[in-house]
Amino acid sequence: LLCKRTGGWFTELKLYDMKTDPGQRLNVAVVYPEQYKKMRALYEEWFDDVFSDYKTRSYIQIGTEEASEMVLSSHDWMEVVKPDGTRAAKPGGEDTPPFAHSIIRRGKLLNGYWDVEIMSAGEYEIKLMRWPEEAGRAIREGIPASTTPIPGGKPFGEGKALDIDNARLEIQGFENSMTVTDEMKSAPFIVDLEKGKTKLKTWFTGKDDLSLGAYYVYISKAE
C-alpha cells in the first residue's frame, strides 16, 4: 500500500502486489477491496504513531551490545548545506540529503551532520567512506554504469569519481584530518568517546572548492 498524506487527508492511495508487480505499475485496490481497507487502517495507525512526536530529535545509538558496528548514511543528515554554506532545503524548510544511491553516484556536493548517542564510553574506529563497504571501491574512484535494470526501473548510471584530497572528522570536541590517497577505500580515525548525545560531522575536500560529507560512515569499538 502506497499512500501520500497532506494536511491530514490522503491524496493518493494505491495497492500493489509486490510479488508480481515490483515496479508498482498496476493498482489493484479495486480488485482486493478488503485487503485495501485493512492495509489503509494499518497505515493510518502507523502514521499517527510516528508523527505524534515528530518534532522530537531522534539520535542514532552507537556502541550498543546488539550492534557491534553501526553504518551511517547521508540519508540521515541534519541541516544539509551546499559547499558555500547555504541550506539545501525545500521551500518549507525540509532538508534534502542524498537519500538515494542514484544521487550518491552522481556525487552531489552536500554535507550535514548526524545526531548520535554514544551508549558506552571507549575507543572507537570511525571510517569515512565515499562508497558503501560492499562496493569495494576507493574513495577517489568512480563506478561504471550498471547494465542490470532495477526491478520496475532503469539501471544505475555511472558513479562519478571525485578528486578528494582530504578527509576530516569532528565529534565530541575531537577534530582531525588526513590526506586521502588513490588506494584508500576509507579514511579511518581512532577516537575516545564519552557516553552521551552529540553531533558527528565529516568532510571530504579537494581542489576547486570540492567539499562534501562522507556519504557512509562505519563505527565500531576499536580492537
Short mmCIF file of C-alpha atoms in Angstrom, two decimals:
data_model
loop_
_atom_site.label_atom_id
_atom_site.label_comp_id
_atom_site.label_asym_id
_atom_site.label_seq_id
_atom_site.Cartn_x
_atom_site.Cartn_y
_atom_site.Cartn_z
CA LEU A 1 0.00 0.00 0.00
CA LEU A 2 1.43 3.35 -1.05
CA CYS A 3 -0.07 6.46 0.49
CA LYS A 4 0.64 10.17 0.41
CA ARG A 5 -0.82 12.23 3.20
CA THR A 6 -1.15 16.02 3.05
CA GLY A 7 -2.77 18.20 5.69
CA GLY A 8 -4.49 15.23 7.33
CA TRP A 9 -6.01 13.96 4.07
CA PHE A 10 -4.93 11.06 1.90
CA THR A 11 -4.33 12.42 -1.58
CA GLU A 12 -3.04 9.18 -3.08
CA LEU A 13 -3.98 5.64 -2.13
CA LYS A 14 -2.81 2.69 -4.17
CA LEU A 15 -2.41 -1.03 -3.59
CA TYR A 16 0.23 -3.10 -5.39
CA ASP A 17 1.10 -6.80 -5.41
CA MET A 18 4.84 -6.55 -4.85
CA LYS A 19 5.44 -10.23 -5.71
CA THR A 20 4.07 -9.97 -9.23
CA ASP A 21 4.43 -6.22 -9.76
CA PRO A 22 7.65 -4.95 -8.10
CA GLY A 23 7.64 -1.97 -10.45
CA GLN A 24 4.31 -0.85 -8.97
CA ARG A 25 2.52 -0.32 -12.27
CA LEU A 26 -0.92 -1.88 -11.63
CA ASN A 27 -3.13 -0.51 -8.85
CA VAL A 28 -5.20 -3.46 -7.55
CA ALA A 29 -7.14 -1.63 -4.81
CA VAL A 30 -10.46 -2.23 -6.61
CA VAL A 31 -9.67 -5.91 -7.12
CA TYR A 32 -8.88 -6.51 -3.42
CA PRO A 33 -11.06 -4.01 -1.50
CA GLU A 34 -10.88 -5.83 1.85
CA GLN A 35 -7.09 -6.05 1.76
CA TYR A 36 -7.02 -2.39 0.76
CA LYS A 37 -9.17 -1.36 3.74
CA LYS A 38 -7.09 -3.47 6.13
CA MET A 39 -3.77 -2.02 4.97
CA ARG A 40 -5.10 1.52 4.92
CA ALA A 41 -6.18 1.17 8.56
CA LEU A 42 -2.73 -0.14 9.49
CA TYR A 43 -1.12 2.75 7.64
CA GLU A 44 -3.28 5.33 9.44
CA GLU A 45 -2.35 3.78 12.80
CA TRP A 46 1.36 3.80 11.91
CA PHE A 47 1.25 7.36 10.56
CA ASP A 48 -0.44 8.74 13.69
CA ASP A 49 2.09 6.96 15.92
CA VAL A 50 5.15 8.15 14.00
CA PHE A 51 4.00 11.75 13.77
CA SER A 52 2.73 12.02 17.35
CA ASP A 53 6.14 13.42 18.36
CA TYR A 54 7.72 14.22 15.01
CA LYS A 55 9.39 17.36 16.39
CA THR A 56 11.42 15.31 18.89
CA ARG A 57 15.03 14.71 17.85
CA SER A 58 15.98 11.12 17.12
CA TYR A 59 19.53 10.00 17.92
CA ILE A 60 21.28 7.06 16.28
CA GLN A 61 22.65 4.85 19.05
CA ILE A 62 26.33 3.94 18.85
CA GLY A 63 28.08 1.30 20.96
CA THR A 64 25.16 -0.93 21.93
CA GLU A 65 25.50 -4.61 22.81
CA GLU A 66 23.13 -5.51 19.98
CA ALA A 67 25.18 -3.86 17.20
CA SER A 68 28.96 -4.17 17.19
CA GLU A 69 29.12 -1.91 14.13
CA MET A 70 26.86 0.92 13.01
CA VAL A 71 26.65 2.22 9.46
CA LEU A 72 25.55 5.81 8.97
CA SER A 73 24.43 7.11 5.59
CA SER A 74 23.83 10.59 4.23
CA HIS A 75 20.11 9.83 4.22
CA ASP A 76 20.08 10.81 7.92
CA TRP A 77 21.99 14.09 7.67
CA MET A 78 20.61 17.04 9.59
CA GLU A 79 20.74 20.69 8.46
CA VAL A 80 22.03 19.86 4.99
CA VAL A 81 24.16 22.55 3.34
CA LYS A 82 25.81 23.21 -0.02
CA PRO A 83 29.59 23.82 -0.31
CA ASP A 84 29.03 27.58 0.09
CA GLY A 85 27.25 27.01 3.41
CA THR A 86 23.72 27.81 2.24
CA ARG A 87 20.92 25.45 3.26
CA ALA A 88 19.89 22.70 0.86
CA ALA A 89 16.22 22.57 1.74
CA LYS A 90 12.78 22.56 0.17
CA PRO A 91 10.68 25.76 0.32
CA GLY A 92 9.02 24.52 3.52
CA GLY A 93 12.39 24.03 5.22
CA GLU A 94 12.65 20.24 4.85
CA ASP A 95 16.24 19.04 4.40
CA THR A 96 17.25 17.45 1.09
CA PRO A 97 20.04 14.97 1.92
CA PRO A 98 21.39 12.46 -0.63
CA PHE A 99 18.80 9.78 0.21
CA ALA A 100 19.10 7.55 -2.86
CA HIS A 101 22.09 5.71 -4.28
CA SER A 102 21.48 7.32 -7.67
CA ILE A 103 22.18 10.72 -6.05
CA ILE A 104 25.31 9.39 -4.36
CA ARG A 105 26.55 8.01 -7.68
CA ARG A 106 26.25 11.49 -9.16
CA GLY A 107 28.46 12.79 -6.35
CA LYS A 108 26.17 15.60 -5.25
CA LEU A 109 28.17 18.11 -3.20
CA LEU A 110 26.23 18.37 0.05
CA ASN A 111 27.00 17.99 3.73
CA GLY A 112 25.25 17.69 7.06
CA TYR A 113 25.72 16.09 10.45
CA TRP A 114 24.34 13.07 12.27
CA ASP A 115 22.65 13.21 15.66
CA VAL A 116 24.18 10.28 17.54
CA GLU A 117 24.12 8.97 21.10
CA ILE A 118 27.19 7.15 22.41
CA MET A 119 25.81 4.35 24.59
CA SER A 120 29.12 3.15 26.04
CA ALA A 121 32.34 5.10 26.52
CA GLY A 122 35.50 3.81 24.91
CA GLU A 123 37.83 3.90 21.96
CA TYR A 124 36.08 3.76 18.59
CA GLU A 125 37.17 3.40 15.00
CA ILE A 126 35.25 5.75 12.71
CA LYS A 127 35.73 5.14 8.98
CA LEU A 128 34.70 7.78 6.44
CA MET A 129 33.72 6.37 3.03
CA ARG A 130 32.59 7.66 -0.35
CA TRP A 131 31.11 4.28 -1.32
CA PRO A 132 29.48 1.57 0.82
CA GLU A 133 31.94 -1.05 2.02
CA GLU A 134 30.42 -3.81 -0.11
CA ALA A 135 31.20 -1.84 -3.29
CA GLY A 136 34.93 -2.37 -2.68
CA ARG A 137 35.81 0.97 -4.27
CA ALA A 138 38.39 3.57 -3.29
CA ILE A 139 37.28 7.00 -2.07
CA ARG A 140 38.54 8.77 -5.18
CA GLU A 141 37.38 6.05 -7.57
CA GLY A 142 34.32 6.05 -9.83
CA ILE A 143 31.96 3.18 -10.66
CA PRO A 144 30.92 2.10 -14.17
CA ALA A 145 27.28 2.43 -15.12
CA SER A 146 25.19 -0.65 -14.34
CA THR A 147 23.76 -2.79 -17.14
CA THR A 148 21.21 -4.51 -14.88
CA PRO A 149 17.84 -2.76 -14.59
CA ILE A 150 16.37 -2.15 -11.15
CA PRO A 151 13.02 -4.00 -10.86
CA GLY A 152 10.50 -1.55 -12.24
CA GLY A 153 13.17 0.98 -13.16
CA LYS A 154 16.31 1.71 -15.13
CA PRO A 155 19.92 0.64 -14.46
CA PHE A 156 22.04 2.87 -12.24
CA GLY A 157 24.12 5.46 -14.08
CA GLU A 158 27.85 5.97 -13.76
CA GLY A 159 29.32 6.61 -10.32
CA LYS A 160 31.30 9.83 -10.52
CA ALA A 161 34.97 9.86 -9.48
CA LEU A 162 35.70 12.74 -7.11
CA ASP A 163 39.16 14.29 -6.75
CA ILE A 164 39.15 14.12 -2.94
CA ASP A 165 42.42 15.08 -1.24
CA ASN A 166 41.48 15.31 2.43
CA ALA A 167 39.13 13.70 4.98
CA ARG A 168 38.09 15.40 8.22
CA LEU A 169 36.09 14.32 11.27
CA GLU A 170 34.52 16.24 14.16
CA ILE A 171 32.80 14.66 17.17
CA GLN A 172 32.72 15.49 20.91
CA GLY A 173 35.45 18.10 20.59
CA PHE A 174 37.69 15.77 18.58
CA GLU A 175 38.79 17.28 15.28
CA ASN A 176 41.33 15.71 12.96
CA SER A 177 42.02 15.26 9.27
CA MET A 178 44.12 13.07 6.99
CA THR A 179 45.33 13.03 3.42
CA VAL A 180 43.38 10.78 1.05
CA THR A 181 45.42 8.74 -1.43
CA ASP A 182 44.32 6.85 -4.54
CA GLU A 183 44.26 3.40 -2.92
CA MET A 184 42.31 4.34 0.24
CA LYS A 185 38.82 2.83 0.49
CA SER A 186 38.18 4.60 3.78
CA ALA A 187 39.63 7.31 5.99
CA PRO A 188 39.87 5.70 9.47
CA PHE A 189 40.06 7.67 12.71
CA ILE A 190 40.54 6.33 16.25
CA VAL A 191 38.59 8.40 18.78
CA ASP A 192 37.94 8.19 22.53
CA LEU A 193 34.24 8.89 23.06
CA GLU A 194 32.24 9.53 26.22
CA LYS A 195 28.63 8.48 26.79
CA GLY A 196 26.04 10.98 25.70
CA LYS A 197 24.30 12.71 22.82
CA THR A 198 26.42 14.58 20.29
CA LYS A 199 26.86 15.54 16.65
CA LEU A 200 29.09 13.72 14.17
CA LYS A 201 30.22 15.64 11.10
CA THR A 202 32.57 14.74 8.27
CA TRP A 203 34.19 16.43 5.29
CA PHE A 204 35.77 15.26 2.05
CA THR A 205 37.55 18.16 0.35
CA GLY A 206 39.68 18.74 -2.73
CA LYS A 207 40.75 21.23 -5.35
CA ASP A 208 38.43 23.83 -6.92
CA ASP A 209 36.32 24.16 -3.75
CA LEU A 210 35.32 20.48 -3.79
CA SER A 211 33.54 19.84 -0.48
CA LEU A 212 31.03 17.24 0.68
CA GLY A 213 30.34 14.95 3.59
CA ALA A 214 31.21 11.26 3.71
CA TYR A 215 28.13 9.52 2.34
CA TYR A 216 28.86 6.48 4.53
CA VAL A 217 30.44 6.22 7.99
CA TYR A 218 31.23 2.91 9.71
CA ILE A 219 31.61 2.99 13.51
CA SER A 220 32.81 0.17 15.77
CA LYS A 221 34.72 -0.30 19.01
CA ALA A 222 38.46 -0.20 18.30
CA GLU A 223 40.25 -3.50 18.83
#
